[in-house]
PDB file of C-alpha atoms in Angstrom:
ATOM      1  CA  MET V  29     -12.094   2.262 -20.622  1.00  0.00           C
ATOM      2  CA  PRO V  30     -11.498   5.659 -22.290  1.00  0.00           C
ATOM      3  CA  GLN V  31      -9.385   6.729 -19.280  1.00  0.00           C
ATOM      4  CA  GLN V  32      -7.287   3.576 -19.494  1.00  0.00           C
ATOM      5  CA  ALA V  33      -6.820   4.039 -23.239  1.00  0.00           C
ATOM      6  CA  ALA V  34      -5.616   7.594 -22.611  1.00  0.00           C
ATOM      7  CA  GLN V  35      -3.168   6.367 -19.981  1.00  0.00           C
ATOM      8  CA  LEU V  36      -1.801   3.671 -22.269  1.00  0.00           C
ATOM      9  CA  ARG V  37      -1.224   6.264 -24.989  1.00  0.00           C
ATOM     10  CA  ASP V  38       1.437   7.684 -22.681  1.00  0.00           C
ATOM     11  CA  VAL V  39       3.331   4.385 -22.616  1.00  0.00           C
ATOM     12  CA  THR V  40       6.778   4.485 -24.220  1.00  0.00           C
ATOM     13  CA  HIS V  41       7.658   1.428 -26.286  1.00  0.00           C
ATOM     14  CA  HIS V  42      11.259   0.279 -26.613  1.00  0.00           C
ATOM     15  CA  LEU V  43      13.054  -2.373 -28.633  1.00  0.00           C
ATOM     16  CA  LEU V  44      16.002  -3.098 -26.364  1.00  0.00           C
ATOM     17  CA  PRO V  45      19.127  -5.182 -27.034  1.00  0.00           C
ATOM     18  CA  GLY V  46      18.945  -8.636 -25.477  1.00  0.00           C
ATOM     19  CA  PRO V  47      20.865 -11.904 -25.642  1.00  0.00           C
ATOM     20  CA  ALA V  48      18.581 -13.261 -28.380  1.00  0.00           C
ATOM     21  CA  GLY V  49      18.421 -10.007 -30.338  1.00  0.00           C
ATOM     22  CA  ARG V  50      15.737  -7.701 -28.975  1.00  0.00           C
ATOM     23  CA  VAL V  51      13.240  -7.384 -26.118  1.00  0.00           C
ATOM     24  CA  HIS V  52      10.127  -5.261 -26.523  1.00  0.00           C
ATOM     25  CA  ALA V  53       9.284  -3.263 -23.400  1.00  0.00           C
ATOM     26  CA  ALA V  54       6.413  -0.906 -22.564  1.00  0.00           C
ATOM     27  CA  GLU V  55       7.308   1.745 -19.993  1.00  0.00           C
ATOM     28  CA  LEU V  56       5.280   4.206 -17.928  1.00  0.00           C
ATOM     29  CA  GLY V  57       6.223   6.354 -14.947  1.00  0.00           C
ATOM     30  CA  GLU V  58       9.311   7.456 -13.075  1.00  0.00           C
ATOM     31  CA  GLY V  59      10.938   6.123  -9.941  1.00  0.00           C
ATOM     32  CA  PRO V  60      12.248   2.733  -8.812  1.00  0.00           C
ATOM     33  CA  MET V  61      11.859   0.147 -11.574  1.00  0.00           C
ATOM     34  CA  VAL V  62       9.225  -2.586 -11.407  1.00  0.00           C
ATOM     35  CA  LEU V  63       9.707  -5.159 -14.181  1.00  0.00           C
ATOM     36  CA  LEU V  64       6.496  -6.989 -15.174  1.00  0.00           C
ATOM     37  CA  LEU V  65       6.635 -10.437 -16.805  1.00  0.00           C
ATOM     38  CA  HIS V  66       3.550 -12.002 -18.402  1.00  0.00           C
ATOM     39  CA  GLY V  67       2.512 -15.628 -18.818  1.00  0.00           C
ATOM     40  CA  PHE V  68       0.933 -17.880 -21.461  1.00  0.00           C
ATOM     41  CA  PRO V  69      -0.690 -16.917 -23.800  1.00  0.00           C
ATOM     42  CA  GLU V  70      -0.441 -13.175 -23.205  1.00  0.00           C
ATOM     43  CA  SER V  71       1.885 -10.201 -23.753  1.00  0.00           C
ATOM     44  CA  TRP V  72       2.982  -6.957 -22.124  1.00  0.00           C
ATOM     45  CA  TYR V  73      -0.669  -5.902 -22.553  1.00  0.00           C
ATOM     46  CA  SER V  74      -1.776  -8.172 -19.710  1.00  0.00           C
ATOM     47  CA  TRP V  75      -0.308  -5.502 -17.382  1.00  0.00           C
ATOM     48  CA  ARG V  76      -2.390  -2.680 -18.899  1.00  0.00           C
ATOM     49  CA  HIS V  77      -4.143  -2.051 -15.553  1.00  0.00           C
ATOM     50  CA  GLN V  78      -0.932  -2.124 -13.527  1.00  0.00           C
ATOM     51  CA  LEU V  79       1.221   0.202 -15.647  1.00  0.00           C
ATOM     52  CA  PRO V  80      -0.851   3.347 -14.874  1.00  0.00           C
ATOM     53  CA  ALA V  81      -1.386   2.357 -11.223  1.00  0.00           C
ATOM     54  CA  LEU V  82       2.304   1.780 -10.606  1.00  0.00           C
ATOM     55  CA  ALA V  83       3.250   4.985 -12.419  1.00  0.00           C
ATOM     56  CA  ALA V  84       0.768   6.931 -10.297  1.00  0.00           C
ATOM     57  CA  ALA V  85       2.303   5.390  -7.167  1.00  0.00           C
ATOM     58  CA  GLY V  86       5.773   6.646  -8.099  1.00  0.00           C
ATOM     59  CA  TYR V  87       7.320   3.703  -9.905  1.00  0.00           C
ATOM     60  CA  ARG V  88       8.936   3.176 -13.292  1.00  0.00           C
ATOM     61  CA  ALA V  89       6.764   0.308 -14.542  1.00  0.00           C
ATOM     62  CA  VAL V  90       8.168  -1.742 -17.414  1.00  0.00           C
ATOM     63  CA  ALA V  91       6.159  -4.587 -18.971  1.00  0.00           C
ATOM     64  CA  VAL V  92       7.954  -6.737 -21.533  1.00  0.00           C
ATOM     65  CA  ASP V  93       7.044  -9.183 -24.228  1.00  0.00           C
ATOM     66  CA  VAL V  94       8.797 -12.310 -22.977  1.00  0.00           C
ATOM     67  CA  ARG V  95      11.105 -14.050 -25.471  1.00  0.00           C
ATOM     68  CA  GLY V  96       8.950 -15.785 -28.089  1.00  0.00           C
ATOM     69  CA  TYR V  97       6.112 -13.271 -27.859  1.00  0.00           C
ATOM     70  CA  GLY V  98       5.053 -10.077 -29.578  1.00  0.00           C
ATOM     71  CA  ARG V  99       7.849  -7.839 -30.795  1.00  0.00           C
ATOM     72  CA  SER V 100      10.581  -9.626 -28.846  1.00  0.00           C
ATOM     73  CA  SER V 101      12.912 -12.052 -30.595  1.00  0.00           C
ATOM     74  CA  ARG V 102      11.712 -15.603 -31.283  1.00  0.00           C
ATOM     75  CA  PRO V 103      14.694 -17.941 -31.638  1.00  0.00           C
ATOM     76  CA  ASP V 104      14.115 -21.326 -33.274  1.00  0.00           C
ATOM     77  CA  ALA V 105      15.784 -23.701 -30.814  1.00  0.00           C
ATOM     78  CA  VAL V 106      13.686 -25.009 -27.929  1.00  0.00           C
ATOM     79  CA  GLU V 107      16.711 -24.740 -25.630  1.00  0.00           C
ATOM     80  CA  ALA V 108      16.746 -20.992 -26.317  1.00  0.00           C
ATOM     81  CA  TYR V 109      13.650 -20.765 -24.094  1.00  0.00           C
ATOM     82  CA  GLY V 110      15.440 -22.191 -21.061  1.00  0.00           C
ATOM     83  CA  MET V 111      15.098 -20.346 -17.791  1.00  0.00           C
ATOM     84  CA  ARG V 112      18.653 -19.013 -17.713  1.00  0.00           C
ATOM     85  CA  HIS V 113      18.067 -17.337 -21.081  1.00  0.00           C
ATOM     86  CA  LEU V 114      14.813 -15.742 -19.903  1.00  0.00           C
ATOM     87  CA  VAL V 115      16.512 -14.447 -16.767  1.00  0.00           C
ATOM     88  CA  ALA V 116      19.290 -13.008 -18.936  1.00  0.00           C
ATOM     89  CA  ASP V 117      16.669 -11.209 -21.044  1.00  0.00           C
ATOM     90  CA  SER V 118      15.138  -9.690 -17.908  1.00  0.00           C
ATOM     91  CA  ALA V 119      18.472  -8.496 -16.577  1.00  0.00           C
ATOM     92  CA  ALA V 120      19.297  -7.045 -19.997  1.00  0.00           C
ATOM     93  CA  VAL V 121      16.136  -4.917 -19.897  1.00  0.00           C
ATOM     94  CA  VAL V 122      17.144  -3.437 -16.541  1.00  0.00           C
ATOM     95  CA  GLU V 123      20.622  -2.628 -17.846  1.00  0.00           C
ATOM     96  CA  ALA V 124      19.424  -1.261 -21.192  1.00  0.00           C
ATOM     97  CA  LEU V 125      17.110   1.161 -19.422  1.00  0.00           C
ATOM     98  CA  GLY V 126      19.982   2.465 -17.319  1.00  0.00           C
ATOM     99  CA  GLU V 127      19.036   0.895 -13.992  1.00  0.00           C
ATOM    100  CA  ARG V 128      21.163  -1.171 -11.638  1.00  0.00           C
ATOM    101  CA  SER V 129      18.329  -2.937  -9.812  1.00  0.00           C
ATOM    102  CA  ALA V 130      14.609  -3.629 -10.059  1.00  0.00           C
ATOM    103  CA  VAL V 131      11.715  -5.350  -8.386  1.00  0.00           C
ATOM    104  CA  VAL V 132      10.447  -8.152 -10.625  1.00  0.00           C
ATOM    105  CA  VAL V 133       6.794  -9.217 -10.697  1.00  0.00           C
ATOM    106  CA  GLY V 134       5.442 -12.053 -12.811  1.00  0.00           C
ATOM    107  CA  HIS V 135       2.189 -13.853 -13.580  1.00  0.00           C
ATOM    108  CA  ASP V 136       1.799 -17.514 -14.628  1.00  0.00           C
ATOM    109  CA  TRP V 137       5.038 -18.488 -16.445  1.00  0.00           C
ATOM    110  CA  GLY V 138       6.151 -14.954 -15.713  1.00  0.00           C
ATOM    111  CA  ALA V 139       5.977 -15.772 -11.997  1.00  0.00           C
ATOM    112  CA  THR V 140       8.334 -18.710 -12.494  1.00  0.00           C
ATOM    113  CA  ILE V 141      10.691 -16.536 -14.539  1.00  0.00           C
ATOM    114  CA  ALA V 142      10.520 -13.815 -11.860  1.00  0.00           C
ATOM    115  CA  ALA V 143      11.389 -16.281  -9.104  1.00  0.00           C
ATOM    116  CA  HIS V 144      14.394 -17.490 -11.079  1.00  0.00           C
ATOM    117  CA  CYS V 145      15.432 -13.888 -11.753  1.00  0.00           C
ATOM    118  CA  ALA V 146      15.641 -13.450  -7.993  1.00  0.00           C
ATOM    119  CA  LEU V 147      17.380 -16.803  -7.587  1.00  0.00           C
ATOM    120  CA  LEU V 148      19.969 -16.388 -10.355  1.00  0.00           C
ATOM    121  CA  ARG V 149      20.528 -12.610 -10.323  1.00  0.00           C
ATOM    122  CA  PRO V 150      20.135 -11.354  -6.744  1.00  0.00           C
ATOM    123  CA  ASP V 151      22.559  -8.578  -7.681  1.00  0.00           C
ATOM    124  CA  VAL V 152      19.886  -7.122  -9.996  1.00  0.00           C
ATOM    125  CA  PHE V 153      16.523  -8.202  -8.598  1.00  0.00           C
ATOM    126  CA  ARG V 154      16.009  -6.984  -5.050  1.00  0.00           C
ATOM    127  CA  ALA V 155      12.452  -8.241  -4.511  1.00  0.00           C
ATOM    128  CA  VAL V 156      10.023 -10.558  -6.305  1.00  0.00           C
ATOM    129  CA  GLY V 157       6.241 -10.686  -6.684  1.00  0.00           C
ATOM    130  CA  LEU V 158       4.544 -13.887  -7.827  1.00  0.00           C
ATOM    131  CA  LEU V 159       0.997 -13.938  -9.210  1.00  0.00           C
ATOM    132  CA  SER V 160      -1.022 -17.151  -9.611  1.00  0.00           C
ATOM    133  CA  VAL V 161       1.882 -19.635  -9.713  1.00  0.00           C
ATOM    134  CA  PRO V 162       3.729 -20.226  -6.425  1.00  0.00           C
ATOM    135  CA  TYR V 163       7.453 -20.795  -6.284  1.00  0.00           C
ATOM    136  CA  SER V 164       8.694 -24.372  -6.383  1.00  0.00           C
ATOM    137  CA  PRO V 165      12.484 -24.767  -6.164  1.00  0.00           C
ATOM    138  CA  PRO V 166      14.332 -26.593  -8.925  1.00  0.00           C
ATOM    139  CA  GLY V 167      14.723 -30.325  -8.527  1.00  0.00           C
ATOM    140  CA  GLY V 168      12.523 -33.373  -8.129  1.00  0.00           C
ATOM    141  CA  PRO V 169      11.426 -35.769 -10.857  1.00  0.00           C
ATOM    142  CA  ARG V 170      11.767 -34.952 -14.540  1.00  0.00           C
ATOM    143  CA  PRO V 171       8.812 -32.666 -15.467  1.00  0.00           C
ATOM    144  CA  SER V 172       7.738 -34.612 -18.550  1.00  0.00           C
ATOM    145  CA  GLU V 173       7.433 -37.766 -16.454  1.00  0.00           C
ATOM    146  CA  ILE V 174       5.290 -36.011 -13.847  1.00  0.00           C
ATOM    147  CA  PHE V 175       2.894 -34.558 -16.406  1.00  0.00           C
ATOM    148  CA  ALA V 176       2.664 -37.795 -18.376  1.00  0.00           C
ATOM    149  CA  ARG V 177       1.221 -39.506 -15.292  1.00  0.00           C
ATOM    150  CA  LEU V 178      -1.561 -36.949 -14.872  1.00  0.00           C
ATOM    151  CA  GLY V 179      -4.880 -37.979 -16.343  1.00  0.00           C
ATOM    152  CA  GLY V 180      -4.515 -41.603 -15.319  1.00  0.00           C
ATOM    153  CA  GLY V 181      -3.801 -42.774 -18.854  1.00  0.00           C
ATOM    154  CA  GLU V 182      -7.327 -41.870 -19.984  1.00  0.00           C
ATOM    155  CA  GLU V 183      -6.729 -38.169 -20.556  1.00  0.00           C
ATOM    156  CA  GLU V 184      -3.680 -36.095 -21.477  1.00  0.00           C
ATOM    157  CA  PHE V 185      -2.572 -33.114 -19.417  1.00  0.00           C
ATOM    158  CA  TYR V 186      -2.210 -29.899 -21.395  1.00  0.00           C
ATOM    159  CA  VAL V 187       1.517 -29.551 -20.651  1.00  0.00           C
ATOM    160  CA  SER V 188       2.118 -32.987 -22.192  1.00  0.00           C
ATOM    161  CA  TYR V 189      -0.136 -32.048 -25.112  1.00  0.00           C
ATOM    162  CA  PHE V 190       2.074 -29.001 -25.738  1.00  0.00           C
ATOM    163  CA  GLN V 191       5.339 -30.983 -25.908  1.00  0.00           C
ATOM    164  CA  GLU V 192       5.312 -32.193 -29.521  1.00  0.00           C
ATOM    165  CA  PRO V 193       6.389 -29.367 -31.858  1.00  0.00           C
ATOM    166  CA  GLY V 194       3.571 -28.367 -34.178  1.00  0.00           C
ATOM    167  CA  ARG V 195       0.808 -30.354 -32.485  1.00  0.00           C
ATOM    168  CA  ALA V 196      -0.806 -27.568 -30.456  1.00  0.00           C
ATOM    169  CA  GLU V 197      -0.054 -25.086 -33.229  1.00  0.00           C
ATOM    170  CA  ARG V 198      -2.220 -27.142 -35.583  1.00  0.00           C
ATOM    171  CA  GLU V 199      -5.106 -26.762 -33.168  1.00  0.00           C
ATOM    172  CA  ILE V 200      -4.648 -23.090 -32.355  1.00  0.00           C
ATOM    173  CA  GLU V 201      -3.380 -21.266 -35.417  1.00  0.00           C
ATOM    174  CA  PRO V 202      -6.287 -21.827 -37.838  1.00  0.00           C
ATOM    175  CA  ASP V 203      -8.481 -19.765 -35.456  1.00  0.00           C
ATOM    176  CA  VAL V 204      -6.229 -17.902 -33.044  1.00  0.00           C
ATOM    177  CA  ARG V 205      -8.892 -15.476 -31.862  1.00  0.00           C
ATOM    178  CA  GLY V 206     -11.479 -18.149 -31.158  1.00  0.00           C
ATOM    179  CA  TRP V 207      -8.978 -20.390 -29.373  1.00  0.00           C
ATOM    180  CA  LEU V 208      -7.700 -17.568 -27.182  1.00  0.00           C
ATOM    181  CA  ALA V 209     -11.245 -16.530 -26.283  1.00  0.00           C
ATOM    182  CA  GLY V 210     -12.040 -20.070 -25.190  1.00  0.00           C
ATOM    183  CA  PHE V 211      -8.795 -20.525 -23.267  1.00  0.00           C
ATOM    184  CA  TYR V 212      -9.212 -17.259 -21.377  1.00  0.00           C
ATOM    185  CA  ALA V 213     -12.830 -18.123 -20.580  1.00  0.00           C
ATOM    186  CA  ALA V 214     -11.940 -21.647 -19.428  1.00  0.00           C
ATOM    187  CA  LEU V 215      -9.690 -20.298 -16.661  1.00  0.00           C
ATOM    188  CA  SER V 216     -11.710 -17.205 -15.650  1.00  0.00           C
ATOM    189  CA  ALA V 217     -13.842 -17.279 -12.513  1.00  0.00           C
ATOM    190  CA  ASP V 218     -17.051 -16.108 -14.182  1.00  0.00           C
ATOM    191  CA  THR V 219     -16.885 -18.343 -17.265  1.00  0.00           C
ATOM    192  CA  MET V 220     -14.959 -21.492 -16.284  1.00  0.00           C
ATOM    193  CA  PRO V 221     -16.749 -24.859 -16.632  1.00  0.00           C
ATOM    194  CA  ALA V 222     -18.973 -25.794 -13.724  1.00  0.00           C
ATOM    195  CA  PRO V 223     -17.688 -28.213 -11.063  1.00  0.00           C
ATOM    196  CA  GLY V 224     -17.995 -31.738 -12.392  1.00  0.00           C
ATOM    197  CA  ALA V 225     -17.725 -30.690 -16.042  1.00  0.00           C
ATOM    198  CA  PRO V 226     -14.775 -32.028 -18.085  1.00  0.00           C
ATOM    199  CA  ASP V 227     -11.607 -30.296 -16.946  1.00  0.00           C
ATOM    200  CA  PRO V 228     -10.242 -27.936 -19.643  1.00  0.00           C
ATOM    201  CA  HIS V 229      -6.667 -28.675 -18.553  1.00  0.00           C
ATOM    202  CA  PHE V 230      -6.953 -32.153 -20.078  1.00  0.00           C
ATOM    203  CA  VAL V 231      -7.458 -33.561 -23.562  1.00  0.00           C
ATOM    204  CA  SER V 232      -9.602 -36.594 -24.374  1.00  0.00           C
ATOM    205  CA  PRO V 233      -8.086 -39.317 -26.589  1.00  0.00           C
ATOM    206  CA  GLY V 234      -8.125 -38.062 -30.169  1.00  0.00           C
ATOM    207  CA  GLY V 235      -9.498 -34.702 -29.059  1.00  0.00           C
ATOM    208  CA  THR V 236      -8.222 -31.158 -28.596  1.00  0.00           C
ATOM    209  CA  LEU V 237      -8.015 -28.751 -25.698  1.00  0.00           C
ATOM    210  CA  ARG V 238     -10.616 -26.542 -27.329  1.00  0.00           C
ATOM    211  CA  ASP V 239     -13.227 -29.300 -27.086  1.00  0.00           C
ATOM    212  CA  ARG V 240     -13.639 -28.390 -23.401  1.00  0.00           C
ATOM    213  CA  PHE V 241     -13.509 -24.598 -23.651  1.00  0.00           C
ATOM    214  CA  PRO V 242     -16.605 -22.430 -23.168  1.00  0.00           C
ATOM    215  CA  ALA V 243     -17.700 -21.474 -26.674  1.00  0.00           C
ATOM    216  CA  ASP V 244     -20.396 -18.892 -26.168  1.00  0.00           C
ATOM    217  CA  ARG V 245     -19.106 -16.211 -23.806  1.00  0.00           C
ATOM    218  CA  LEU V 246     -16.204 -13.961 -22.880  1.00  0.00           C
ATOM    219  CA  PRO V 247     -15.177 -13.295 -19.278  1.00  0.00           C
ATOM    220  CA  THR V 248     -16.173  -9.901 -17.940  1.00  0.00           C
ATOM    221  CA  TRP V 249     -12.566  -8.687 -17.831  1.00  0.00           C
ATOM    222  CA  LEU V 250     -12.075  -9.316 -21.564  1.00  0.00           C
ATOM    223  CA  GLY V 251     -13.863  -7.124 -24.085  1.00  0.00           C
ATOM    224  CA  GLU V 252     -13.771  -7.587 -27.834  1.00  0.00           C
ATOM    225  CA  ALA V 253     -11.167  -4.832 -28.169  1.00  0.00           C
ATOM    226  CA  GLU V 254      -8.850  -6.446 -25.618  1.00  0.00           C
ATOM    227  CA  LEU V 255      -9.234  -9.826 -27.290  1.00  0.00           C
ATOM    228  CA  ASP V 256      -8.343  -8.192 -30.607  1.00  0.00           C
ATOM    229  CA  VAL V 257      -5.027  -6.981 -29.153  1.00  0.00           C
ATOM    230  CA  TYR V 258      -3.998 -10.473 -28.117  1.00  0.00           C
ATOM    231  CA  ALA V 259      -5.305 -12.128 -31.268  1.00  0.00           C
ATOM    232  CA  ARG V 260      -3.520  -9.729 -33.619  1.00  0.00           C
ATOM    233  CA  GLU V 261      -0.165 -10.425 -31.977  1.00  0.00           C
ATOM    234  CA  PHE V 262      -0.482 -14.212 -32.108  1.00  0.00           C
ATOM    235  CA  GLU V 263      -1.895 -14.166 -35.637  1.00  0.00           C
ATOM    236  CA  ARG V 264       1.270 -12.314 -36.623  1.00  0.00           C
ATOM    237  CA  THR V 265       3.799 -14.367 -34.642  1.00  0.00           C
ATOM    238  CA  GLY V 266       2.195 -17.798 -34.367  1.00  0.00           C
ATOM    239  CA  LEU V 267       2.321 -19.793 -31.121  1.00  0.00           C
ATOM    240  CA  THR V 268       5.577 -21.713 -31.396  1.00  0.00           C
ATOM    241  CA  GLY V 269       7.669 -19.217 -29.427  1.00  0.00           C
ATOM    242  CA  ALA V 270       5.144 -19.184 -26.608  1.00  0.00           C
ATOM    243  CA  LEU V 271       4.799 -22.979 -26.545  1.00  0.00           C
ATOM    244  CA  ASN V 272       8.554 -23.502 -26.535  1.00  0.00           C
ATOM    245  CA  ARG V 273       8.655 -22.437 -22.887  1.00  0.00           C
ATOM    246  CA  TYR V 274       6.745 -25.634 -22.060  1.00  0.00           C
ATOM    247  CA  ARG V 275       9.020 -27.644 -24.333  1.00  0.00           C
ATOM    248  CA  ALA V 276      12.106 -26.389 -22.482  1.00  0.00           C
ATOM    249  CA  MET V 277      11.045 -27.734 -19.079  1.00  0.00           C
ATOM    250  CA  ASP V 278      13.131 -30.911 -19.219  1.00  0.00           C
ATOM    251  CA  HIS V 279      16.081 -28.825 -20.397  1.00  0.00           C
ATOM    252  CA  ASP V 280      15.695 -26.660 -17.276  1.00  0.00           C
ATOM    253  CA  TRP V 281      15.475 -29.742 -15.095  1.00  0.00           C
ATOM    254  CA  LYS V 282      19.032 -30.614 -16.130  1.00  0.00           C
ATOM    255  CA  ASP V 283      20.343 -27.055 -16.508  1.00  0.00           C
ATOM    256  CA  LEU V 284      19.238 -25.947 -13.023  1.00  0.00           C
ATOM    257  CA  ALA V 285      20.206 -29.122 -11.178  1.00  0.00           C
ATOM    258  CA  ASP V 286      22.853 -27.213  -9.219  1.00  0.00           C
ATOM    259  CA  LEU V 287      20.039 -25.141  -7.658  1.00  0.00           C
ATOM    260  CA  THR V 288      17.952 -28.065  -6.412  1.00  0.00           C
ATOM    261  CA  GLY V 289      15.926 -26.992  -3.391  1.00  0.00           C
ATOM    262  CA  ALA V 290      17.265 -23.422  -3.409  1.00  0.00           C
ATOM    263  CA  PRO V 291      15.077 -20.851  -1.638  1.00  0.00           C
ATOM    264  CA  VAL V 292      14.375 -17.335  -2.897  1.00  0.00           C
ATOM    265  CA  THR V 293      15.458 -15.112  -0.030  1.00  0.00           C
ATOM    266  CA  GLN V 294      14.592 -11.599  -1.260  1.00  0.00           C
ATOM    267  CA  PRO V 295      11.450  -9.861   0.033  1.00  0.00           C
ATOM    268  CA  SER V 296       8.538 -11.495  -1.783  1.00  0.00           C
ATOM    269  CA  LEU V 297       4.814 -11.315  -2.486  1.00  0.00           C
ATOM    270  CA  PHE V 298       2.347 -13.996  -3.537  1.00  0.00           C
ATOM    271  CA  LEU V 299      -1.155 -13.374  -4.903  1.00  0.00           C
ATOM    272  CA  GLY V 300      -3.427 -16.173  -6.096  1.00  0.00           C
ATOM    273  CA  GLY V 301      -7.077 -16.884  -6.842  1.00  0.00           C
ATOM    274  CA  THR V 302      -9.094 -19.435  -4.897  1.00  0.00           C
ATOM    275  CA  LEU V 303     -10.641 -20.740  -8.144  1.00  0.00           C
ATOM    276  CA  ASP V 304      -7.340 -21.022  -9.991  1.00  0.00           C
ATOM    277  CA  ALA V 305      -6.041 -24.550 -10.555  1.00  0.00           C
ATOM    278  CA  SER V 306      -2.499 -23.168 -10.328  1.00  0.00           C
ATOM    279  CA  THR V 307      -3.246 -22.285  -6.722  1.00  0.00           C
ATOM    280  CA  THR V 308      -5.239 -25.353  -5.709  1.00  0.00           C
ATOM    281  CA  TRP V 309      -3.039 -27.973  -7.397  1.00  0.00           C
ATOM    282  CA  LEU V 310       0.089 -26.355  -5.987  1.00  0.00           C
ATOM    283  CA  ALA V 311      -1.225 -25.947  -2.447  1.00  0.00           C
ATOM    284  CA  ASP V 312       1.787 -27.886  -1.144  1.00  0.00           C
ATOM    285  CA  ALA V 313       4.092 -25.310  -2.701  1.00  0.00           C
ATOM    286  CA  ILE V 314       2.218 -22.533  -0.905  1.00  0.00           C
ATOM    287  CA  GLU V 315       2.444 -24.426   2.387  1.00  0.00           C
ATOM    288  CA  ALA V 316       6.204 -24.710   1.857  1.00  0.00           C
ATOM    289  CA  PHE V 317       6.708 -20.938   1.583  1.00  0.00           C
ATOM    290  CA  PRO V 318       8.307 -20.612   5.047  1.00  0.00           C
ATOM    291  CA  ALA V 319      11.191 -22.694   3.682  1.00  0.00           C
ATOM    292  CA  THR V 320      11.151 -21.756  -0.021  1.00  0.00           C
ATOM    293  CA  LEU V 321      10.264 -18.035   0.300  1.00  0.00           C
ATOM    294  CA  PRO V 322      11.710 -17.037   3.677  1.00  0.00           C
ATOM    295  CA  GLY V 323      11.456 -13.372   2.689  1.00  0.00           C
ATOM    296  CA  LEU V 324       7.687 -13.534   2.098  1.00  0.00           C
ATOM    297  CA  ARG V 325       6.150 -10.257   3.284  1.00  0.00           C
ATOM    298  CA  SER V 326       2.638 -10.481   1.836  1.00  0.00           C
ATOM    299  CA  SER V 327       0.473 -13.420   0.694  1.00  0.00           C
ATOM    300  CA  HIS V 328      -3.183 -13.271  -0.321  1.00  0.00           C
ATOM    301  CA  LEU V 329      -5.683 -15.625  -1.954  1.00  0.00           C
ATOM    302  CA  LEU V 330      -8.424 -13.611  -3.643  1.00  0.00           C
ATOM    303  CA  ASP V 331     -11.759 -15.291  -3.017  1.00  0.00           C
ATOM    304  CA  GLY V 332     -13.676 -16.259  -6.155  1.00  0.00           C
ATOM    305  CA  CYS V 333     -10.850 -15.232  -8.509  1.00  0.00           C
ATOM    306  CA  GLY V 334      -9.602 -17.337 -11.403  1.00  0.00           C
ATOM    307  CA  HIS V 335      -6.249 -17.529 -13.153  1.00  0.00           C
ATOM    308  CA  TRP V 336      -5.969 -14.125 -14.860  1.00  0.00           C
ATOM    309  CA  ILE V 337      -5.657 -12.376 -11.531  1.00  0.00           C
ATOM    310  CA  GLN V 338      -4.296  -8.946 -12.494  1.00  0.00           C
ATOM    311  CA  GLN V 339      -6.959  -8.640 -15.211  1.00  0.00           C
ATOM    312  CA  GLU V 340      -9.865 -10.191 -13.286  1.00  0.00           C
ATOM    313  CA  ARG V 341      -9.202  -8.155 -10.133  1.00  0.00           C
ATOM    314  CA  PRO V 342      -7.093  -5.165 -11.213  1.00  0.00           C
ATOM    315  CA  GLU V 343      -8.058  -2.771  -8.410  1.00  0.00           C
ATOM    316  CA  GLU V 344      -7.418  -5.335  -5.685  1.00  0.00           C
ATOM    317  CA  VAL V 345      -4.146  -6.474  -7.220  1.00  0.00           C
ATOM    318  CA  ASN V 346      -3.000  -2.880  -7.654  1.00  0.00           C
ATOM    319  CA  ARG V 347      -3.789  -2.087  -4.023  1.00  0.00           C
ATOM    320  CA  LEU V 348      -1.937  -5.133  -2.680  1.00  0.00           C
ATOM    321  CA  LEU V 349       0.973  -4.706  -5.070  1.00  0.00           C
ATOM    322  CA  THR V 350       1.561  -1.031  -4.327  1.00  0.00           C
ATOM    323  CA  ALA V 351       1.214  -1.604  -0.577  1.00  0.00           C
ATOM    324  CA  TRP V 352       3.871  -4.328  -0.724  1.00  0.00           C
ATOM    325  CA  LEU V 353       6.143  -2.201  -2.893  1.00  0.00           C
ATOM    326  CA  GLY V 354       5.744   0.755  -0.564  1.00  0.00           C
ATOM    327  CA  ALA V 355       6.898  -1.319   2.413  1.00  0.00           C
ATOM    328  CA  LEU V 356      10.068  -2.602   0.720  1.00  0.00           C
ATOM    329  CA  PRO V 357      13.467  -1.295   1.751  1.00  0.00           C
ATOM    330  CA  THR V 358      14.708   1.324  -0.690  1.00  0.00           C
ATOM    331  CA  GLY V 359      17.536   0.335  -2.942  1.00  0.00           C
TER     332      GLY V 359
END
């Protein structure tokens, strides 16, 4: 931990111009750029193990606060969190830092943003790494209708629970730190509910998500100091910006209709955990990779790993990530 803290002290923080105002970026190292995009509910800090490893391997690692998070801008309109806007933010970071191209790597929602960066801006993003959430091309049924059917009418899926503005905020914001601790624990391999226990991705009638979170333990990857970093940011910003990404899904369904079924053709990487619902529920998407990710060069499921893959298994992720990067064509 002291060594990591010393390495992170060398990180350079930028507030860069972006389409919505500003994008906060944390940078370490020199060389070809690797842009790192986090998921929900995290920040640039979720890449704290990867920034030093990538810098040591000869890369310019740049981890951003995605729009709605941390020190980046937080527009009011839900439509401002549409995928085309998030891709524009990512491209703006590359340009503002004086680069013409980058490899983009994302986790959770960041993986979906990264895939669309490659899809929409192939002139900027020459390769794409996806962690935890596999690529599914645009198209298909309206997202809100899909998620509303999950739970069989007896329970409510968390994505549906997040749709109504203010509803999830009323659950989370009175005790941000406690809610985050429970959410991280619920999806971590060493602290997630046992098989057969109520699924923390669903809400009982009249209940909250937190009702099903572990309440008495932190995962091994998350110390009190790390939890403090996340909690301080969300206590300052609130959760609305982060939750608006979920609320923009139906907007994207219409806005990206011209890309229905489109594959991502750049060289790609996928890393998932065998205990992560994002991997198991989306097994069909992984099976479709020969058609949807024809440039896939490396794909690994980490046995016994949960959702927070780059924090649960930093050494393994760093090894696989740098090996993939090292084998990419230069450019």
